[in-house]
Short mmCIF file of C-alpha atoms and ligand atoms in Angstrom, two decimals:
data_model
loop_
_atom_site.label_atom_id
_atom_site.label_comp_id
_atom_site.label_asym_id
_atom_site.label_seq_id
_atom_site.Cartn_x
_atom_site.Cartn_y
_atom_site.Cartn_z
CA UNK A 1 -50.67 37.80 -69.89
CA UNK A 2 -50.47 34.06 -69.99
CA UNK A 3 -53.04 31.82 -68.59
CA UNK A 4 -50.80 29.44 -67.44
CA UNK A 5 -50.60 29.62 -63.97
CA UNK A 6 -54.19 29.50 -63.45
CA UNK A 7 -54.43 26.27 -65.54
CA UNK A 8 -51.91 24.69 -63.02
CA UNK A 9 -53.67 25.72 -59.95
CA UNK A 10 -56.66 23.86 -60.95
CA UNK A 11 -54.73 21.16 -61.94
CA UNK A 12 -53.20 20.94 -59.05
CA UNK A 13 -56.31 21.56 -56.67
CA UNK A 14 -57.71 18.22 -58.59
CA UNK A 15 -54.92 16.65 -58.01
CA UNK A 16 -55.27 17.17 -54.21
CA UNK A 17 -58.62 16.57 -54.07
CA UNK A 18 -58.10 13.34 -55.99
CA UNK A 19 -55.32 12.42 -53.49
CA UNK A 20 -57.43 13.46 -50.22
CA UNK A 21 -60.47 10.81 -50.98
CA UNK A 22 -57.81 7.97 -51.18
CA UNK A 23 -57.15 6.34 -48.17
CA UNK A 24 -53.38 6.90 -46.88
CA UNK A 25 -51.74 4.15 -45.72
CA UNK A 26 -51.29 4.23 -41.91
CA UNK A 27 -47.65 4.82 -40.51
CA UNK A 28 -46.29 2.57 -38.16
CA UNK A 29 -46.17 3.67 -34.58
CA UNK A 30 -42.93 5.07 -33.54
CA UNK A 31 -40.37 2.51 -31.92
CA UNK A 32 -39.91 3.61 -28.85
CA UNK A 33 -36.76 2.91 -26.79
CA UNK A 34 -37.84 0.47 -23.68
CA UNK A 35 -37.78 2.39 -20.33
CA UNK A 36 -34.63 0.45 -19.04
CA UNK A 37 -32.27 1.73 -22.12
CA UNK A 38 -33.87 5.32 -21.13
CA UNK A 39 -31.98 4.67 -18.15
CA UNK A 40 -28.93 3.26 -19.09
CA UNK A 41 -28.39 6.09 -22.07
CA UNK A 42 -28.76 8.60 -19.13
CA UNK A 43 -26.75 7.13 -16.86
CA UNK A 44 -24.10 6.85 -19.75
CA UNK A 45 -24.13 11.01 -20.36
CA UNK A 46 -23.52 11.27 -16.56
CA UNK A 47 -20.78 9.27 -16.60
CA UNK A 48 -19.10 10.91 -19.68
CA UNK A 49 -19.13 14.07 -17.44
CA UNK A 50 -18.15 12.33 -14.48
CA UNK A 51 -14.72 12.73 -13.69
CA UNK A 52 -12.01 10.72 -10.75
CA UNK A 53 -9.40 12.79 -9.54
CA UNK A 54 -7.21 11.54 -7.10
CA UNK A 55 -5.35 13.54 -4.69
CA UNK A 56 -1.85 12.61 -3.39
CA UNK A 57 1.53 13.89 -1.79
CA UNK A 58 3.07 13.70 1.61
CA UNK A 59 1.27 13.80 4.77
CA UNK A 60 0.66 17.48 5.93
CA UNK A 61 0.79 18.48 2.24
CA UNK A 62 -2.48 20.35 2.70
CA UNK A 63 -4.29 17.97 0.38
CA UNK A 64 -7.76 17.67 2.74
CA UNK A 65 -7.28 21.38 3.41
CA UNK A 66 -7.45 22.03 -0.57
CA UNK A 67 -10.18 19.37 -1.28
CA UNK A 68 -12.57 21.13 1.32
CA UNK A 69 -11.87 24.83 0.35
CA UNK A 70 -12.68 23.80 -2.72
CA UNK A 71 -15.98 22.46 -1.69
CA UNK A 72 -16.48 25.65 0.59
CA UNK A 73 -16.12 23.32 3.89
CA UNK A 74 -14.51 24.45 7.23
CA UNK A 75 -11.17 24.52 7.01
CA UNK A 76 -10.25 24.88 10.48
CA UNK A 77 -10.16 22.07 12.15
CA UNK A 78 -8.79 19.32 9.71
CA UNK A 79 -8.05 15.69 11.10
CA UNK A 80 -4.78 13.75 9.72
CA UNK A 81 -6.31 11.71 7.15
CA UNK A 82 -5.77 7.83 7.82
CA UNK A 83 -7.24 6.36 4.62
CA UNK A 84 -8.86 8.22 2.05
CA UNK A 85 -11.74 10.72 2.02
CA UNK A 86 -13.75 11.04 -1.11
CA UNK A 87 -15.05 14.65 -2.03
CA UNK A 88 -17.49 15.07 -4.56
CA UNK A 89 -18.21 18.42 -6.41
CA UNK A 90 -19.63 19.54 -9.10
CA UNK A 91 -17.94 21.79 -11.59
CA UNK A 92 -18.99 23.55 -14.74
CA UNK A 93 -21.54 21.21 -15.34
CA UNK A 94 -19.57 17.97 -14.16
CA UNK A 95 -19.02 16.02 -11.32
CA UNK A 96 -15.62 15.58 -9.75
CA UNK A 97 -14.84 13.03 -7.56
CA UNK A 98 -11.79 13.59 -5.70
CA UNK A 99 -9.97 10.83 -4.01
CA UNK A 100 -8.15 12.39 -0.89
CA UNK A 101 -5.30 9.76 -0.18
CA UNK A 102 -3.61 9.71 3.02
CA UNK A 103 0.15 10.45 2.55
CA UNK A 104 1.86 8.62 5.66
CA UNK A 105 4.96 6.86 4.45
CA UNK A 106 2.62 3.83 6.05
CA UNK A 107 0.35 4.65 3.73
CA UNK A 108 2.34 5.39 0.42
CA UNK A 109 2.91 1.52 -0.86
CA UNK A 110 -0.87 1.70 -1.41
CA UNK A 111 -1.26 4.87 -3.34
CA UNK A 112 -1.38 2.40 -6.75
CA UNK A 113 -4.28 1.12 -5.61
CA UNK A 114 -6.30 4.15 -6.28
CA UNK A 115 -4.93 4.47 -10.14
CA UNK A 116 -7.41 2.42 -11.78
CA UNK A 117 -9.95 4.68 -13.55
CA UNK A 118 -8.45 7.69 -12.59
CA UNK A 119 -8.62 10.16 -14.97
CA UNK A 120 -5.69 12.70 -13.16
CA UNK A 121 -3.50 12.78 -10.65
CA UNK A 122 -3.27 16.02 -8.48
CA UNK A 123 0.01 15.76 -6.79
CA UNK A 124 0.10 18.54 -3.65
CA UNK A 125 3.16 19.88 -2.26
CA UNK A 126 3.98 21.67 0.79
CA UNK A 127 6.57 24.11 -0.70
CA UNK A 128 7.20 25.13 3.06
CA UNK A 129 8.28 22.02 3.54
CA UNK A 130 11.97 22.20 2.75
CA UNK A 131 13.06 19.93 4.52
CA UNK A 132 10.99 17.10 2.96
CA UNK A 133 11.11 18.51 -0.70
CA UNK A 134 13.72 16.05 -1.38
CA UNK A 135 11.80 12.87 -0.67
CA UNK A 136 8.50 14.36 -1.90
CA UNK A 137 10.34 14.20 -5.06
CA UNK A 138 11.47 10.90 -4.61
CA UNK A 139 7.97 9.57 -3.96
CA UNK A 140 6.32 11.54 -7.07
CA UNK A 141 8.95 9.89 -9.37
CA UNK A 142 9.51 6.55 -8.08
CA UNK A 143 5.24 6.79 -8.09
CA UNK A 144 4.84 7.92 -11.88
CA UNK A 145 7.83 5.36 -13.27
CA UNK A 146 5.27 2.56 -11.51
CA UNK A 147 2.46 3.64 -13.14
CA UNK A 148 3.88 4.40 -16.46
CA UNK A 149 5.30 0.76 -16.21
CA UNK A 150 2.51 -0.35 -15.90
CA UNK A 151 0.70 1.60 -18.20
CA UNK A 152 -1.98 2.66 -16.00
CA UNK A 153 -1.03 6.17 -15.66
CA UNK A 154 -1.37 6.01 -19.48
CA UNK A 155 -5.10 7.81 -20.29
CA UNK A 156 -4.23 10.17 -16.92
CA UNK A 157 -3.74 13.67 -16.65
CA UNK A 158 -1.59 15.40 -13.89
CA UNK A 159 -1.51 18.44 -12.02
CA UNK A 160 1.80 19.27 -9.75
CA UNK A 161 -0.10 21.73 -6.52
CA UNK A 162 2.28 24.04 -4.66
CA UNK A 163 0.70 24.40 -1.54
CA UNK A 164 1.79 27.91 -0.12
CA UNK A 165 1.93 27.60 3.45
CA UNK A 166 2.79 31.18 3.90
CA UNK A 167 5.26 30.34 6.78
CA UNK A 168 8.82 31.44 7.67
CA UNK A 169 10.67 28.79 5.70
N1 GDP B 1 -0.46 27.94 7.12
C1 GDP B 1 -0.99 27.02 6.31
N2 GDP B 1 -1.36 25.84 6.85
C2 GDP B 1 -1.90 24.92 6.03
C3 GDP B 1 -2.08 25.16 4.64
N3 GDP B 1 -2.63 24.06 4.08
C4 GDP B 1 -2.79 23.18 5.08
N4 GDP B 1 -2.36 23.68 6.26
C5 GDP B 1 -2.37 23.01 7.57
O1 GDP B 1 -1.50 21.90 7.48
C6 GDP B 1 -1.99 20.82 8.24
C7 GDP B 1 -2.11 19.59 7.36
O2 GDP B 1 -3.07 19.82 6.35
P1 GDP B 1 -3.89 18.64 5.69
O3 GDP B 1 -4.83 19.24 4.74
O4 GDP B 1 -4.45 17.75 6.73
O5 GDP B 1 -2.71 17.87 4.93
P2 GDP B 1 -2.77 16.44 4.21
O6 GDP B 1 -2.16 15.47 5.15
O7 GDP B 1 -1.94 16.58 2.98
O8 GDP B 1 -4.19 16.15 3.91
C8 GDP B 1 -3.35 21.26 8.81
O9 GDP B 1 -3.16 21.65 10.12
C9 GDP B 1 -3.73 22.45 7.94
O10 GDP B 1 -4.50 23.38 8.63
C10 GDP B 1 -1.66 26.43 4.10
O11 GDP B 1 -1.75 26.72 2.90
N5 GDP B 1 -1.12 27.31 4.99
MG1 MG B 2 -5.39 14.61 4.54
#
């Protein structure tokens, strides 16, 4: 049996006995961040998980009607919508704000207004709406070539929403 191990424990128990009676050097206190990053660092997550949808298609498309059964709101009683409504809910974890767009044809010249910072279009259709389809198209295309002229359109998503009326067409 060797002795060896033994010999190195003392050795070593010396050693840290030796190294206990000198005086460590203090470490500096911990930077910490100042209380107004704090805040801007959070309010930077919430925004990554922040998201701006906006909502558009003809007038009587049912695009308040979808907003609001989303949100679990009364869908009953739903007033034409002469500006824009804003719905925000939140979603696995994120927050969507949903720009509801009135779809008059008065109202259509200032859908490009809404594109900046949108991350994705939701583009609602009445598919009961025969009658219409034709120009519904027309607006949705004449719509994206602006916005891809533009380039605004560029970092957005888009969803095309067949709204089933459930009607005799
Ligand atoms: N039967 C039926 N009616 C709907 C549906 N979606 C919307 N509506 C009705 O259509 C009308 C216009 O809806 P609204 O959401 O205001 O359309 P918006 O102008 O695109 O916002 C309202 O009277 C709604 O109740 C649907 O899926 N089925
Ligand atoms: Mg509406």
């Amino acid at each position: 049996m060797s002795l060896r191990p033994n010999a190195r424990r003392k050795t070593d128990g010396a050693a840290r006995a030796a190294r206990a009676s000198v005086p460590r050097p203090r470490s500096p206190p911990r930077a910490r961040p100042p209380q107004g990053l704090l805040t801007i660092l959070k309010k930077q997550k919430q925004k990554e998980r922040e998201v701006r949808l906006l909502m558009l298609g003809l007038d009587n498309a049912g695009k308040t009607t979808v907003v609001k059964k989303f949100n679990g709101e009364d869908i009953d009683l739903i007033p034409p919508t002469l500006g824009f409504n804003i719905e925000t809910l939140e979603y696995r974890g994120f927050k969507l704000n949903i720009w509801d767009v009135g779809g008059q044809t008065s109202l259509r010249s200032y859908w490009r207004n809404y594109f900046e910072q949108t991350d994705g279009l939701i583009w609602v259709v009445d598919s009961a709406d025969r009658a219409r389809l034709h120009d519904c198209r027309a607006e949705l295309e004449a719509l994206l070539q602006q916005e891809v002229r533009t380039r605004r359109a560029a970092t957005s998503a888009a969803l095309l929403a067949a709204n089933a009326r459930l009607l005799p067409c």
